[in-house]
Coordinates of C-alpha atoms in Angstrom, one line a residue:
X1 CA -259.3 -177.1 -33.1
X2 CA -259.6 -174.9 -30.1
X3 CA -259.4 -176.5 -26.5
X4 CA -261.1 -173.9 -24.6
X5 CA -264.8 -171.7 -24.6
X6 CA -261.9 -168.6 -23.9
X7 CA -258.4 -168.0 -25.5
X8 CA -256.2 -165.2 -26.4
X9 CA -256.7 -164.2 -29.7
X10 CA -254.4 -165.7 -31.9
X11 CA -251.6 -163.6 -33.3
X12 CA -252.2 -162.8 -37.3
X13 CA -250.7 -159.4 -37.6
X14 CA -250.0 -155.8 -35.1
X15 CA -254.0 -154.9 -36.2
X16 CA -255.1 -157.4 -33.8
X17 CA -252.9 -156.5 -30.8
X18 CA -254.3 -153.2 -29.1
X19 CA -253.6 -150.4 -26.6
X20 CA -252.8 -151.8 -23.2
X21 CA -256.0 -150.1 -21.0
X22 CA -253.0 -150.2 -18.0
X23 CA -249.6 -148.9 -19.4
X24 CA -251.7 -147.3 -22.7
X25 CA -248.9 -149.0 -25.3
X26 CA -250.0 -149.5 -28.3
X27 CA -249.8 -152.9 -30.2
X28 CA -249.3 -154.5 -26.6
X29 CA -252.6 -156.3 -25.8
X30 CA -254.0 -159.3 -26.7
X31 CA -257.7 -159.3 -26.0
X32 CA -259.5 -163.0 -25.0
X33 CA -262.1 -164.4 -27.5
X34 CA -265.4 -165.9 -27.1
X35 CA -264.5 -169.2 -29.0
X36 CA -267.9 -170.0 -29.1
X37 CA -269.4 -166.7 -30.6
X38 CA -266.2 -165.6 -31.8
X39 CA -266.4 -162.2 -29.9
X40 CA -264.0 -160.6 -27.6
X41 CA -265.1 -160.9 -24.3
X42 CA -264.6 -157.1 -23.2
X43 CA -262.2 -154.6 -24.2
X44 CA -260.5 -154.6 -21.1
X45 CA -260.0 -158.7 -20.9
X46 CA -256.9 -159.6 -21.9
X47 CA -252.9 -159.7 -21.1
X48 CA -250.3 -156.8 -22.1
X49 CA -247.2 -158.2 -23.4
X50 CA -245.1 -156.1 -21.4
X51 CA -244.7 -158.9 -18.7
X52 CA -242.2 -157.3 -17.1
X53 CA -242.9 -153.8 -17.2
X54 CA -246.7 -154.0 -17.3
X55 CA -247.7 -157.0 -16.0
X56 CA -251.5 -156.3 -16.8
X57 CA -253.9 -159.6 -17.2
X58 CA -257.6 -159.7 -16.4
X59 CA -258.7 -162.8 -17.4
X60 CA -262.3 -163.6 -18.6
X61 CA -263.3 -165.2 -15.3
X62 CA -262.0 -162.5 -12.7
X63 CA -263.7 -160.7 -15.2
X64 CA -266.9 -162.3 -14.5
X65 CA -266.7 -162.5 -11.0
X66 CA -266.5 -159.0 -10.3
X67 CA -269.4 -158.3 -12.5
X68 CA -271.6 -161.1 -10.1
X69 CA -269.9 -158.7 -6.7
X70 CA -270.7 -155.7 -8.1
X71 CA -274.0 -156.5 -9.6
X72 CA -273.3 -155.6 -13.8
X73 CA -273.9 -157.6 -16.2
X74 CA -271.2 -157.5 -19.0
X75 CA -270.3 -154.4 -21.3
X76 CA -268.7 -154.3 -24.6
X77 CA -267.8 -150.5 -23.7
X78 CA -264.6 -149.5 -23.0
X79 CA -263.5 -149.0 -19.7
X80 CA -260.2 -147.8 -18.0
X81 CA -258.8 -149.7 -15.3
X82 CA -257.1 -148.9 -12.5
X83 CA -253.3 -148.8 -12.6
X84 CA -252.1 -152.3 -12.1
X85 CA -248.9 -153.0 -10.3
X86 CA -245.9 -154.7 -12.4
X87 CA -245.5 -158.0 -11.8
X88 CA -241.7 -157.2 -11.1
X89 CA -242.7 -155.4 -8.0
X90 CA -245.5 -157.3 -7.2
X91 CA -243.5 -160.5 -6.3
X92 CA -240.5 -159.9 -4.3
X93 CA -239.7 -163.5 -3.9
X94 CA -239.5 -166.7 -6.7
X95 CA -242.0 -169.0 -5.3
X96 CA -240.6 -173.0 -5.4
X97 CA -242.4 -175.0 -8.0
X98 CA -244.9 -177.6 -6.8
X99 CA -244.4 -180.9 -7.7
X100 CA -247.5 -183.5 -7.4
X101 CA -246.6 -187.0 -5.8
X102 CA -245.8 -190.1 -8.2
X103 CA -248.2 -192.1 -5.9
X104 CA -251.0 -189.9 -8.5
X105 CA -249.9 -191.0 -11.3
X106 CA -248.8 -194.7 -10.4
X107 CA -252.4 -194.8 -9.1
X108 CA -254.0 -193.8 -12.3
X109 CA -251.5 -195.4 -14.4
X110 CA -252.4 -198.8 -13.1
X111 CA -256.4 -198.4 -12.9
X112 CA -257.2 -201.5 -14.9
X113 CA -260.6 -199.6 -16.6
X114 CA -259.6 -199.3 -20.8
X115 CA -260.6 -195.2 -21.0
X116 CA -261.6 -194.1 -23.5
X117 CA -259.0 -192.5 -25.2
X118 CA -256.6 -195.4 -24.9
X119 CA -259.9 -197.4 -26.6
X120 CA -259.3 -194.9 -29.3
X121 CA -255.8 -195.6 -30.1
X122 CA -256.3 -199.1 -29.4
X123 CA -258.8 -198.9 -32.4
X124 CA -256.0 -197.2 -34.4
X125 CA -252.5 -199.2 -33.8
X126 CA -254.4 -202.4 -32.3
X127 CA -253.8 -203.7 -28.5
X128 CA -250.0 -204.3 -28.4
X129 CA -249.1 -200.4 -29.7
X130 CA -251.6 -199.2 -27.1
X131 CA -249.8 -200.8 -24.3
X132 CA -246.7 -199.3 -25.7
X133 CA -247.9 -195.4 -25.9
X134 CA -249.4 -196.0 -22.6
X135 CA -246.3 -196.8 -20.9
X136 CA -244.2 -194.7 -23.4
X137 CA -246.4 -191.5 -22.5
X138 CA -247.5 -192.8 -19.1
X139 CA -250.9 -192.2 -19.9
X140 CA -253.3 -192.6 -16.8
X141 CA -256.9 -193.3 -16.4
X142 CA -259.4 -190.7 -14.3
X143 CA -260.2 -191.9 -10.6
X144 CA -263.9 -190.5 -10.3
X145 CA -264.6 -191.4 -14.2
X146 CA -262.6 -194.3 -15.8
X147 CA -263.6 -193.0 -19.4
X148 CA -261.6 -190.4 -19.1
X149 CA -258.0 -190.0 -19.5
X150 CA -255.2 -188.6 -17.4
X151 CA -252.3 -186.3 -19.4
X152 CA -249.3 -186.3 -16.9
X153 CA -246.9 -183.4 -17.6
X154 CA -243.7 -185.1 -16.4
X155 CA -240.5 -182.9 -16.9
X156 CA -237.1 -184.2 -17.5
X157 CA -236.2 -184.8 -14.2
X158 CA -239.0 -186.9 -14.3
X159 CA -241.0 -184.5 -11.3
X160 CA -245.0 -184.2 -12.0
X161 CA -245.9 -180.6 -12.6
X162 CA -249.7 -180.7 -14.1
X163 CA -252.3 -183.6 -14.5
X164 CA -254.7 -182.7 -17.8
X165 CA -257.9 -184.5 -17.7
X166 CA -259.8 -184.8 -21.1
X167 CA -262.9 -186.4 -22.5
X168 CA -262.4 -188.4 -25.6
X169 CA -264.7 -190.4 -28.0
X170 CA -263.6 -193.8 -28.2
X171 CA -264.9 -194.1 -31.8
X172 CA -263.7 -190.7 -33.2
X173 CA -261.0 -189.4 -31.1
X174 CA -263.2 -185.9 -30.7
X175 CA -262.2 -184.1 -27.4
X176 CA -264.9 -183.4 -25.4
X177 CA -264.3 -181.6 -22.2
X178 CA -260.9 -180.6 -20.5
X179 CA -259.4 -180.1 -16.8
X180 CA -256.7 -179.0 -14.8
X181 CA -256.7 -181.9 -12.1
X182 CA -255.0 -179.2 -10.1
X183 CA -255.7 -175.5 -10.2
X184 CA -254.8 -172.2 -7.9
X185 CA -258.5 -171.8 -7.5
X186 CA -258.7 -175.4 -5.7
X187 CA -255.2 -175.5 -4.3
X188 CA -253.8 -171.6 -3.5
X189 CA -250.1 -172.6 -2.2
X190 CA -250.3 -174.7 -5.6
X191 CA -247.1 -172.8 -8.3
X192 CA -247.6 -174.2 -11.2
X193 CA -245.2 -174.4 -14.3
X194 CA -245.8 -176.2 -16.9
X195 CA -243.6 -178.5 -19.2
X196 CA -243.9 -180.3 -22.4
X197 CA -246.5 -182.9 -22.4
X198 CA -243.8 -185.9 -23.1
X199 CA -240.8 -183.7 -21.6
X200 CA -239.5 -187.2 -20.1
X201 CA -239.0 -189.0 -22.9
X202 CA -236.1 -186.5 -23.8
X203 CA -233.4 -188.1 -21.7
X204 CA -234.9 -191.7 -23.2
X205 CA -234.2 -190.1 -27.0
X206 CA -231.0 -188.1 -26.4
X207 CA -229.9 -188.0 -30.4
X208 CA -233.6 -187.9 -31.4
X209 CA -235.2 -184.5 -33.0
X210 CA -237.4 -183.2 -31.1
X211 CA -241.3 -182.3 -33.0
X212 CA -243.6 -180.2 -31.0
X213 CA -247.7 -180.1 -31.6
X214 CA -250.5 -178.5 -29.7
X215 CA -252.3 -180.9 -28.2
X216 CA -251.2 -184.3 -26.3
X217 CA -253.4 -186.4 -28.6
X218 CA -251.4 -185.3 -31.5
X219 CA -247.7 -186.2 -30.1
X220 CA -249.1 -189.6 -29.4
X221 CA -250.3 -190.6 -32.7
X222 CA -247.5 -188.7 -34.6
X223 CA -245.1 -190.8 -32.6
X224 CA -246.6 -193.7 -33.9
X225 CA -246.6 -192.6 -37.3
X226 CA -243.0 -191.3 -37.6
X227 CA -240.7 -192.9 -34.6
X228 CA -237.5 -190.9 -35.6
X229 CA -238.3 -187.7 -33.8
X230 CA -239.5 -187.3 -29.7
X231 CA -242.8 -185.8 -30.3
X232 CA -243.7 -183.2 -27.3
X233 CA -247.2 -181.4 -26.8
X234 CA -247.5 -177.4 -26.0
X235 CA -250.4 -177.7 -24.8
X236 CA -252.1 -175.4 -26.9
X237 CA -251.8 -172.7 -29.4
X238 CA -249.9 -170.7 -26.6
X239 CA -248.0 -173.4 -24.8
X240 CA -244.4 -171.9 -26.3
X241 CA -242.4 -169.6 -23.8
X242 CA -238.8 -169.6 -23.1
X243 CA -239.3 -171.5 -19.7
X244 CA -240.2 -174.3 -21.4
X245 CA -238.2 -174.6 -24.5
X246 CA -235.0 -174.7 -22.2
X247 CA -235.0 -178.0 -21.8
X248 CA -234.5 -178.3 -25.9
X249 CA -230.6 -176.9 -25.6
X250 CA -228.7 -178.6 -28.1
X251 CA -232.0 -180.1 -30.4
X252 CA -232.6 -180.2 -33.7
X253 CA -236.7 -179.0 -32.8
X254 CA -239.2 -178.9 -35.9
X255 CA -242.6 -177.1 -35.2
X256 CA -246.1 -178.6 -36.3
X257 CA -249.0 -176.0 -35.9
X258 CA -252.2 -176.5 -36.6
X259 CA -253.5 -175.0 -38.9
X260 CA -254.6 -171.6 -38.2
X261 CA -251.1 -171.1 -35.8
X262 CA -248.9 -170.9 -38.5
X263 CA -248.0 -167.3 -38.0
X264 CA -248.2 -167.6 -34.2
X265 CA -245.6 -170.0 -33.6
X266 CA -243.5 -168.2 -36.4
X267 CA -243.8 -165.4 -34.5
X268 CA -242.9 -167.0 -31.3
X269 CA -239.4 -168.1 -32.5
X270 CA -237.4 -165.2 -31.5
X271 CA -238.4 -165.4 -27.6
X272 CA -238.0 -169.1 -27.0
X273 CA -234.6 -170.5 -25.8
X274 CA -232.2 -169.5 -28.7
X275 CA -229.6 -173.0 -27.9
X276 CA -232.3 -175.1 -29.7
X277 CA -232.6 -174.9 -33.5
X278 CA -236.0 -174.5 -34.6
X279 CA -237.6 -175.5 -38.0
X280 CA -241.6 -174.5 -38.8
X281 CA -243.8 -176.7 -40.8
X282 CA -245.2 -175.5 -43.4
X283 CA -247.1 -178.5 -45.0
X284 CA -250.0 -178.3 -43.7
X285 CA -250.5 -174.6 -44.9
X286 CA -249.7 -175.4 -48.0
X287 CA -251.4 -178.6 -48.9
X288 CA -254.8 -178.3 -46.8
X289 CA -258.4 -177.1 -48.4
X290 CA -260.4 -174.1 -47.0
X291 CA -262.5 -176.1 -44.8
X292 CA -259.6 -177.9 -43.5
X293 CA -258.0 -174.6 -42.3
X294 CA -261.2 -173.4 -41.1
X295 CA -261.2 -176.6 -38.9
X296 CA -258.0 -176.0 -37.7
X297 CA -256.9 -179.4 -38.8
X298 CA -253.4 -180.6 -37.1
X299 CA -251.1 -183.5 -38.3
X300 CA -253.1 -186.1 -36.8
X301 CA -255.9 -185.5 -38.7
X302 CA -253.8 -186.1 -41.6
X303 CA -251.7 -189.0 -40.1
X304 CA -254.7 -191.5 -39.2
X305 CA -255.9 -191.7 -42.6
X306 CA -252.8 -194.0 -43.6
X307 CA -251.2 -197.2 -42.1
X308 CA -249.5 -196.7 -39.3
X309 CA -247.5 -199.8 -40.4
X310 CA -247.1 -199.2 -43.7
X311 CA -246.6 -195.5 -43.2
X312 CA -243.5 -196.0 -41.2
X313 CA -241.9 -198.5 -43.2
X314 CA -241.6 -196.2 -45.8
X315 CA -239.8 -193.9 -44.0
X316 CA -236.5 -193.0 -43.3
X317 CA -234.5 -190.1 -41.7
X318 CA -233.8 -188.6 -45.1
X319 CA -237.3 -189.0 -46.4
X320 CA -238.4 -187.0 -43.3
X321 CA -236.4 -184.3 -44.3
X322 CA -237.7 -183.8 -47.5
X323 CA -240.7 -183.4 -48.6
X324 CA -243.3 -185.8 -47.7
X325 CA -244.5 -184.4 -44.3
X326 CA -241.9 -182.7 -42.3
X327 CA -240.5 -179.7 -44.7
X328 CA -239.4 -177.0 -42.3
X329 CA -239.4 -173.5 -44.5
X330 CA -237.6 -171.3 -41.6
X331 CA -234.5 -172.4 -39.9
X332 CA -233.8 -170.0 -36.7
X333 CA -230.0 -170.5 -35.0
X334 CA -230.0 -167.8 -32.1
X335 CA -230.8 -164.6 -32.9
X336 CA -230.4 -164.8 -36.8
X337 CA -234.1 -165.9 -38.6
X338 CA -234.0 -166.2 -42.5
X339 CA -235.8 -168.9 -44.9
X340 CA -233.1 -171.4 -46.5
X341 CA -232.4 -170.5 -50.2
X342 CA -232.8 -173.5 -52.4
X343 CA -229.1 -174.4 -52.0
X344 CA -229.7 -174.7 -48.6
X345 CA -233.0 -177.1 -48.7
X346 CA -232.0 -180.7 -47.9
X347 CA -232.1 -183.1 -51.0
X348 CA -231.7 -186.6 -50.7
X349 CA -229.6 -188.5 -53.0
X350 CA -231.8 -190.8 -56.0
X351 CA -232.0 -194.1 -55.4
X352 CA -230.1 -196.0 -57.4
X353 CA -230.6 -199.5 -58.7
X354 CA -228.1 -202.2 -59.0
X355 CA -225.6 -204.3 -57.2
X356 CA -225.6 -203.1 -53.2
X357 CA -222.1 -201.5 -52.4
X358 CA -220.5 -203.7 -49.4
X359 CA -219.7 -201.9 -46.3
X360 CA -218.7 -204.8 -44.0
X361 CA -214.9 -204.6 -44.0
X362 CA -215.5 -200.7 -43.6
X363 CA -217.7 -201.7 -40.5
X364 CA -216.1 -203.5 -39.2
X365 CA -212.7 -201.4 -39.0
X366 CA -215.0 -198.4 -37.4
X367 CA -216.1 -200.8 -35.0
X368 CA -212.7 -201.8 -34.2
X369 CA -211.5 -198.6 -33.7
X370 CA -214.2 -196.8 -31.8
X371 CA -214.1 -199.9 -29.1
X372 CA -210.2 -199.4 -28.5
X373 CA -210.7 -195.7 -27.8
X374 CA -212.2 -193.3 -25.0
X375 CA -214.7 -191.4 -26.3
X376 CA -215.0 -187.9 -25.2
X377 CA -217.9 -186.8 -22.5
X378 CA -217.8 -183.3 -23.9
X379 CA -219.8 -181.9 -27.1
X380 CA -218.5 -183.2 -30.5
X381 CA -219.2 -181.0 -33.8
X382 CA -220.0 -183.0 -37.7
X383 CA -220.1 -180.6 -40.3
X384 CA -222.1 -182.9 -41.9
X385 CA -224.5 -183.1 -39.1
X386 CA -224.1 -180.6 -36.1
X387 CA -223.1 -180.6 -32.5
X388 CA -222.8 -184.4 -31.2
X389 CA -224.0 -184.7 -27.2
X390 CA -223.5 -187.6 -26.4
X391 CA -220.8 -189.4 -28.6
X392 CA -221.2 -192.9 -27.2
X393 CA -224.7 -193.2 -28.1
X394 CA -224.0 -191.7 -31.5
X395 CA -221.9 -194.7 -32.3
X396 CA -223.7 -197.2 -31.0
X397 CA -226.8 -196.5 -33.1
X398 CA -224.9 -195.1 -36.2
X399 CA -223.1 -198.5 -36.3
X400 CA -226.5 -200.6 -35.6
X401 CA -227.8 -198.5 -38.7
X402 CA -225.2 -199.4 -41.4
X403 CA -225.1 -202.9 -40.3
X404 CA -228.6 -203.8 -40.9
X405 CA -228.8 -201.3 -44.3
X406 CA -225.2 -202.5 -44.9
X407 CA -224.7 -201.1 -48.8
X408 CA -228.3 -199.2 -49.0
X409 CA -226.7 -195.8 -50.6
X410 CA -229.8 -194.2 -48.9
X411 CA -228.0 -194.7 -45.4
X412 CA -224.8 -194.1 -46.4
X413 CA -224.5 -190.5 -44.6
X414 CA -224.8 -192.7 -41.3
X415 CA -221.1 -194.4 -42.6
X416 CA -220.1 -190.8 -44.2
X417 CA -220.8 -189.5 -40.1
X418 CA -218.7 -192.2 -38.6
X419 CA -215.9 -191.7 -41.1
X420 CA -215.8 -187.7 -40.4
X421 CA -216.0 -188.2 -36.6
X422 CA -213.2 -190.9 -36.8
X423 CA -211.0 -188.5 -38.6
X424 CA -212.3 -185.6 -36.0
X425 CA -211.0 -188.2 -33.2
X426 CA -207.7 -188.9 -34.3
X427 CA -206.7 -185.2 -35.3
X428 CA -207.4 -184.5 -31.8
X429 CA -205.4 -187.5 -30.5
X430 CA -202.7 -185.8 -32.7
X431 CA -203.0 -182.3 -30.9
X432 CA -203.1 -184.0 -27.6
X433 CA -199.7 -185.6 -28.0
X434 CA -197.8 -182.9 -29.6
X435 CA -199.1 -180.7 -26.6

């Protein structure tokens, strides 16, 4: 559901893109809607996507304001603007990003108040789980109202960029209100950049996919629900550039749009940092009801009506991957977008009942040998799985995997991985004494 009164209009084909009223391309401007009334503010309100060679972007409340200087009151007429400078000449220097101090978010981190969002999710998971996404997602509490909560967007070298301050019922979840702790209007020298809401818990997670919602509450509750993947928040329907998504290089990244930003985020693909691999969800556009779109329903919404418990110990990496609730219909590897043929679509193999295989002696030779060798720093590539970053971690939860599901043929591409890089390994222990 939308966070704000005004947003750009949502991206559903080139008809609703327009002629920039600065640079006059067509099928460059994105006009801002009155969420409320569902009406464009004005014709000339809006951002041309010509970033570069543009740079045109009146938002709706400079808009406003120069209506109160000049005495108008507002006109759905078209108007042409003056020429706007590019913001390539505009700025002739890279302004340093600011970074708030931890002291801000150790202080509203520790407020001992129960906001009410964290009542929320303590409603859901129960007191213990609370704690845990609190300290997981360093969830803070608001100094001048303690029902409210504080977002932090921490980036991966843990530095503070943005505090989001939100409203929440404690009984429903609904949002009520949002702010920007810090803003330009309040603080001019202030740059601001934004990261991933949850961007820190990327170094925690290293071999983890990566899933990427909207909104904050979202990530929180999906990571709950479904622990195999670092869930991240964009913020909104918009929060997807190619700033942000650098910190994704090397990830396996799966999208989760509400509903309604389907298309958007498709859309988006192309322009976002091209050393990720990105997969869009398309399970909520298929499975959802009319009203449910209309609501712009996310995962959450979906999530909360099981058991959190239950729900997760039902699931395993291979069960995420096929059909259940994460079914990405677009793979994207650099510049190359198509949507897998059905050869291509991951299947996981039946289960099958009987006697459970015994992988122990097999363990425990893998063990063996991956403890009497140096493993590489650099990059290893599976073809059964993809580029390896960090190798020592790889083993180390591969081998806790097939030890406690020793002979479940549902983990047995965990074994299957350590066999293939073992094999990888040695061939190049091979090369590296012949050379």
């Amino acid at each position: 559901m939308n966070d704000y009164k005004y947003i750009l209009e949502p991206y559903k084909s080139s008809k609703n893109r327009y002629k920039c009223p600065s640079c006059g391309k067509a099928n460059q401007f994105t006009m801002y809607i009155n969420t409320e009334i569902d009406e464009y503010v004005d014709d000339k309100v809006g951002i041309c996507n010509r970033i570069e060679k543009c740079g045109y972007h009146l938002t709706p409340k400079e808009y406003f304001m120069s209506l109160i200087g000049s005495g108008n009151t507002p006109s759905y007429r078209f108007k042409t603007p003056e020429p706007i400078t590019p913001l390539a000449n505009r700025y002739n220097e890279v302004k340093p990003i600011t970074f708030l101090d931890k002291k801000i978010l150790s202080e509203s981190y520790h407020r001992p108040i129960k906001n009410n969002f964290l009542k929320y999710l303590e409603s859901l998971f129960g007191n213990e789980q609370m704690k845990f996404l609190k300290k997981e997602y360093l969830i803070g509490t608001t100094e001048l109202d303690s029902k409210r909560v504080d977002f932090f967007q921490v980036d991966v070298n843990s530095r503070i960029r943005q505090v989001k301050n939100m409203g929440y019922n404690p009984e429903t979840g609904k949002k009520e209100n949002v702010y920007f702790t810090y803003s330009k209007s309040k603080y001019p020298d202030y740059n601001l950049v934004q990261c991933f809401f949850g961007e820190h818990l990327l170094n925690k997670y290293p071999e983890k996919k990566v899933g990427i919602v909207e909104s904050e509450k979202t990530a929180i509750i999906a990571s709950s629900y479904i622990n195999e993947f670092v869930w991240l928040a964009a913020g909104n329907a918009n929060g997807l550039n190619l700033e942000k998504t650098k910190v994704l290089k090397g990830r396996e990244v799966i999208l989760y749009p509400d509903l309604g930003q389907y298309d958007n985020w498709k859309e988006k693909i192309p322009s976002l940092n091209q050393e990720a691999s990105y997969s869009v969800s398309k399970l909520l556009l298929n499975n959802s009801t009319s009203e449910e779109r209309k609501n712009g329903y996310d995962i959450a919404d979906y999530l909360i009506l099981k058991d959190w418990r239950l729900f997760r110990s039902k699931l395993s990496e291979l069960q995420l991957k096929e059909a259940t609730l994460l079914v990405g219909d677009q793979k994207v590897h650099k510049e190359t977008i198509s949507p897998l043929s059905n050869d291509e679509v991951f299947r996981p193999e039946p289960m099958i009942i009987g006697e459970l295989e015994d992988w122990k002696p097999e363990i425990m030779e893998l063990e063996n040998y991956f403890e009497n060798i140096e493993l590489p720093n650099k990059p290893v590539k599976l073809q059964s799985y993809g580029m390896i970053l960090n190798t020592s971690l790889f083993v180390k939860s591969h081998l806790a995997i097939i030890k406690r599901h020793n002979g479940k043929r549902t983990f047995s591409p965990y074994l299957n991985r350590l066999n293939e890089l073992k094999q990888i390994l040695k061939q190049d222990l091979i090369i590296e004494s012949i050379n």
